[in-house]
Every structure is written in structure tokens, then in C-alpha cells.
Coordinates of C-alpha atoms in Angstrom, one line a residue:
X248 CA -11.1 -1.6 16.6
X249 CA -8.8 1.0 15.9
X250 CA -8.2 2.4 12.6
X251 CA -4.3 2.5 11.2
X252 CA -3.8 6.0 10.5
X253 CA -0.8 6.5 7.7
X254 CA -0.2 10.3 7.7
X255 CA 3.4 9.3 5.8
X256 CA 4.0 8.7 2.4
X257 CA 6.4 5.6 1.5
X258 CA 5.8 6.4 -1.9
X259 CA 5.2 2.7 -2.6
X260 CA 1.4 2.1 -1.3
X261 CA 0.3 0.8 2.0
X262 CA -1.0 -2.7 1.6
X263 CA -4.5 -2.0 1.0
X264 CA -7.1 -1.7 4.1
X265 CA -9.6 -4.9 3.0
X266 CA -6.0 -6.8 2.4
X267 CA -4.7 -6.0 5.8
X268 CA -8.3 -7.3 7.0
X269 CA -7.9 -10.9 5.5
X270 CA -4.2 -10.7 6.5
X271 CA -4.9 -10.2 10.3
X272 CA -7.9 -13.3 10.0
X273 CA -5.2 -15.4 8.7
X274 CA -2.5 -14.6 11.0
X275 CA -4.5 -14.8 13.9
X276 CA -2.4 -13.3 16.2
X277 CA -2.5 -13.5 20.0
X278 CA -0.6 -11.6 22.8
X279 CA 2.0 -14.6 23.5
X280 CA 3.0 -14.7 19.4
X281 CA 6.2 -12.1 17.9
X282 CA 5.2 -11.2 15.1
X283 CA 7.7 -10.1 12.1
X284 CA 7.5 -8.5 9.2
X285 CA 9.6 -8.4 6.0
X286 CA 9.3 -5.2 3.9
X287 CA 7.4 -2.6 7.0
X288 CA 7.1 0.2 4.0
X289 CA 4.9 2.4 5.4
X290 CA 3.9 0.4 8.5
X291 CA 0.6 -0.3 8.1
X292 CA 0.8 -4.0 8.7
X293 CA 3.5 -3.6 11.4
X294 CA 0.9 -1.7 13.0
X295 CA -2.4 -3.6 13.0
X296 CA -0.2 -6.7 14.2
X297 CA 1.2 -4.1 17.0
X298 CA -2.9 -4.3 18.1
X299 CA -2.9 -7.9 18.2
X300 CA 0.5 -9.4 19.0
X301 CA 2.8 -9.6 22.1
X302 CA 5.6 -8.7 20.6
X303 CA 6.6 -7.2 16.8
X304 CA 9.5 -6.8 15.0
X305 CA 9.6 -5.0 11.3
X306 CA 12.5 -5.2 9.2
X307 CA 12.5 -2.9 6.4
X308 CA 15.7 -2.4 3.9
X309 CA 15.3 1.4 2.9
X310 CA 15.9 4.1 5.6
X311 CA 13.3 6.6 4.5
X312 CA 10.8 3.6 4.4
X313 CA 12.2 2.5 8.1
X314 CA 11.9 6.7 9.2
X315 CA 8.2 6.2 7.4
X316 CA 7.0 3.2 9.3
X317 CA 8.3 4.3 12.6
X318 CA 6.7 7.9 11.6
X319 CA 3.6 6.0 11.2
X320 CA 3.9 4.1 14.1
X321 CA 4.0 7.2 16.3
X322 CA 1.0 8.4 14.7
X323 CA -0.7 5.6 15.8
X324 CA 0.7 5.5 19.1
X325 CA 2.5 2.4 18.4
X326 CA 6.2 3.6 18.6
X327 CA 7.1 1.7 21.4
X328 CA 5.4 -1.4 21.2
X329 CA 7.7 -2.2 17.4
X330 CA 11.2 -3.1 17.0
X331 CA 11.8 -1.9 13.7
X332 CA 15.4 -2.7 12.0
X333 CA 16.9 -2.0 8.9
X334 CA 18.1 -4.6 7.5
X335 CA 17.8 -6.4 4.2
X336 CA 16.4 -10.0 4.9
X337 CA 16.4 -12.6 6.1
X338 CA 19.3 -10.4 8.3
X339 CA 17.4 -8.8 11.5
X340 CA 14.8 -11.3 11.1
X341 CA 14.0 -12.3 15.2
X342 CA 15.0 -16.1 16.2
X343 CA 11.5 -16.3 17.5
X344 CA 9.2 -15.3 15.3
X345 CA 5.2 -17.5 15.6
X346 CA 4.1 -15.5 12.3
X347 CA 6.1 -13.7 9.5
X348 CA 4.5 -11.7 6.7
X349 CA 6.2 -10.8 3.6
X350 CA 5.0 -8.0 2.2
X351 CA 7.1 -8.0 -1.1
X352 CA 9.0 -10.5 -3.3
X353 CA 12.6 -9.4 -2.8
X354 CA 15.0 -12.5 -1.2
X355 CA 12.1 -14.0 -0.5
X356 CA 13.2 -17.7 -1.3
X357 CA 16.0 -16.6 1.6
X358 CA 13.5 -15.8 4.0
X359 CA 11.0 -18.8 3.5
X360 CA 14.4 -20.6 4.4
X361 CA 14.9 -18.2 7.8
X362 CA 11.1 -19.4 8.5
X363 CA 12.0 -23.3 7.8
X364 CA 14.9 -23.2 10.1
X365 CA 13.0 -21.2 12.9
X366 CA 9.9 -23.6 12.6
X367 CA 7.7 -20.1 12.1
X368 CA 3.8 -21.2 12.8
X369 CA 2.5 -18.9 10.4
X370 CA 4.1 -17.4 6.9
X371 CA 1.9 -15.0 4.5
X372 CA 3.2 -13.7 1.8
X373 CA 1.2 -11.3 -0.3
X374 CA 2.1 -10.8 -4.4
X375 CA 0.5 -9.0 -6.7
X376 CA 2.3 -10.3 -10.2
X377 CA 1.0 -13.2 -11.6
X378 CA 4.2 -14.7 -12.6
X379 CA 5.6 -13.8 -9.1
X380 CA 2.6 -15.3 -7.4
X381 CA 3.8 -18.7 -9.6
X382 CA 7.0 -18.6 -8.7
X383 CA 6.2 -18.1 -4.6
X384 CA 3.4 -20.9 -5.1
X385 CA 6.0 -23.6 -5.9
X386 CA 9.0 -22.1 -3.2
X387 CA 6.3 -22.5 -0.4
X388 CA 5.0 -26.3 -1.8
X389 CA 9.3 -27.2 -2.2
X390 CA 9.7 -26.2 1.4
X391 CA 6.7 -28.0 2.4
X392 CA 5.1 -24.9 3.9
X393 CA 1.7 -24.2 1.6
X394 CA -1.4 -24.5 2.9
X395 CA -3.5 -22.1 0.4
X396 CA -3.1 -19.4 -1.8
X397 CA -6.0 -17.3 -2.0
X398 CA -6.9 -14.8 -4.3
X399 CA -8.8 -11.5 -4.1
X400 CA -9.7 -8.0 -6.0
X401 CA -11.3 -5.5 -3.9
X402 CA -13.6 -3.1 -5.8
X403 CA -14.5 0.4 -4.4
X404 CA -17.7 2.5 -5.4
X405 CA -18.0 5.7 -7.4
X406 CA -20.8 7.6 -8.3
X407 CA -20.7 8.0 -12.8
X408 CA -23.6 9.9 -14.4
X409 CA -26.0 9.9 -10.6
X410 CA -25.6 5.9 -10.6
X411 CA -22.5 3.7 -8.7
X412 CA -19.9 2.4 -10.7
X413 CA -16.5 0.1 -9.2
X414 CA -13.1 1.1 -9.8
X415 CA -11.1 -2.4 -9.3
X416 CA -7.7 -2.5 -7.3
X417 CA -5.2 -5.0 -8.4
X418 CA -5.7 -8.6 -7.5
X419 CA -3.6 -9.9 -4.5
X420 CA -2.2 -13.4 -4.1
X421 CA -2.1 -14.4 -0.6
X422 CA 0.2 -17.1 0.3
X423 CA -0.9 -18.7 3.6
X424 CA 1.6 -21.6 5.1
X425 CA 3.4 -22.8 8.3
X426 CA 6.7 -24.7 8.8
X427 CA 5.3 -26.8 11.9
X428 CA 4.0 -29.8 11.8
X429 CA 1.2 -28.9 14.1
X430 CA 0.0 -26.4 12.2
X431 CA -0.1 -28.3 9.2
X432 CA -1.8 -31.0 10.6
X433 CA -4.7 -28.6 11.5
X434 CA -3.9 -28.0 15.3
X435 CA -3.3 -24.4 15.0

């Protein structure tokens, strides 16, 4: 598998590389789903699904993060296979989306309502404030689309006085859900 490669700076953080890992297992993506993506950033999601997914659309608010994420894309020889818009969501979000990810909190409550309407298969949503994480908890179980919230803290090694010591990442909440019937009924 390919490795995202994200020569440019967003100056807001990539989502993290083991994040992106249990992201893609839990979007499951296949080359018949269009994928889209709220917040691109730097593009490192936009890209991994590019891998998986038949078609991809980003939407991304700031122009320097849209020129970052389609920077990034290129790097990764992905520049044609992404439709990236700026837009501030729920506008520019496709009409056809299988799977949407939201990779920040901003009018989120907006676009859990865009992936109601659309009947979206699969919505993740990653947060990583507690209170946040609360608040997008109960806007997924009052649109009837939770099906888990997991939680996770990825640790990476350092060596401290010729021994290995961890230096912890922030936890992520990952908000896993679907606005089909089918897929909350365990066909998907």
C-alpha cells in the first residue's frame, strides 16, 4: 500500500497516520462508493480514500488549505482522481456521497443533516475535545445515525537515558454512523 506523502504544510496537522488507518477500516471503501470529505486540510484523508474509492470529492473552506490539499494530492499523484471545492459546508457537499468524513467540528450539526437527507451509508467524524466529542455523540444519536464512538491514543517510542520511553498523541473520538437503514441493520 502506498504511503500518503504530505510535503505541504496546512499549518493545522494532518490527521495522524494510525488515525487515518482505523478511519479507512471503518469506511471501507470500494471502487463503486464517492467518497466526500468535510475539512480536506492538508489532504491526507482525501488521499488515502483517492486509493480506495471510485470517486472523491473534498470540500475544504480556506483557500490556502484547498491550494495545500491539491498540492498534496499532486505529490501523491492523486491530482486527478479528487474534486476538491472550496466551499464552507454542507455547500459543495456531492448529492451522492456512500461515505462522508468530517474531519473537524465546524457546522457540523449542518452537515450530519446534508448526510440525513442524502441517506449517506457511512458518516465518521473524528473530534479531539472532550466536550466536542459530547456534543457530536448526542447530534449523531438525535439523527438516528450512531452506531459507535470509539476512542483511541496512539503512543510513539523514544529512546530517554539508552531505554524506550512513549510520547502520547491526543486522544481521538471517532464517531462511526450511517443514515440507511441497511446499514444500520447490520447489512453493510
Amino acid at each position: 500500500m502506498a504511503q500518503t506523502r504530505l510535503p505541504h504544510d496546512a499549518k493545522a496537522g494532518p490527521t495522524k497516520s494510525e488515525v487515518r488507518a482505523v478511519l479507512r477500516a471503518k469506511l471501507a471503501l470500494g471502487p463503486d462508493d464517492h467518497f466526500a470529505e468535510v475539512g480536506s486540510c492538508t489532504g491526507a484523508v482525501t488521499a488515502d480514500a483517492a486509493r480506495d474509492a471510485g470517486r472523491v470529492t473534498a470540500v475544504e473552506r480556506k483557500r490556502e488549505r484547498v491550494e495545500t490539499t491539491e498540492r498534496n494530492l499532486a505529490a501523491n499523484g492523486l491530482a486527478d482522481a479528487v474534486d476538491v471545492r472550496e466551499a464552507e459546508a454542507p455547500n459543495g457537499l456531492p448529492e451522492d456521497a456512500d461515505a462522508l468524513f468530517l474531519g473537524g467540528s465546524r457546522n457540523y450539526e449542518a452537515v450530519l443533516d446534508y448526510a440525513v437527507d442524502a441517506s449517506v451509508e457511512t458518516v465518521v467524524m473524528n473530534v479531539s475535545r472532550l466536550e466536542v466529542a459530547g456534543a457530536a455523540t448526542e447530534a449523531f444519536r438525535e439523527r438516528d445515525l450512531l452506531e459507535e464512538v470509539v476512542q483511541f491514543q496512539v503512543s510513539h517510542g523514544y529512546e530517554l537515558a539508552g531505554a524506550t520511553s512513549f510520547d502520547s498523541q491526543n486522544p481521538v473520538y471517532m464517531l462511526v454512523g450511517s443514515a440507511t437503514e441497511d446499514a444500520a441493520e447490520g447489512d453493510r
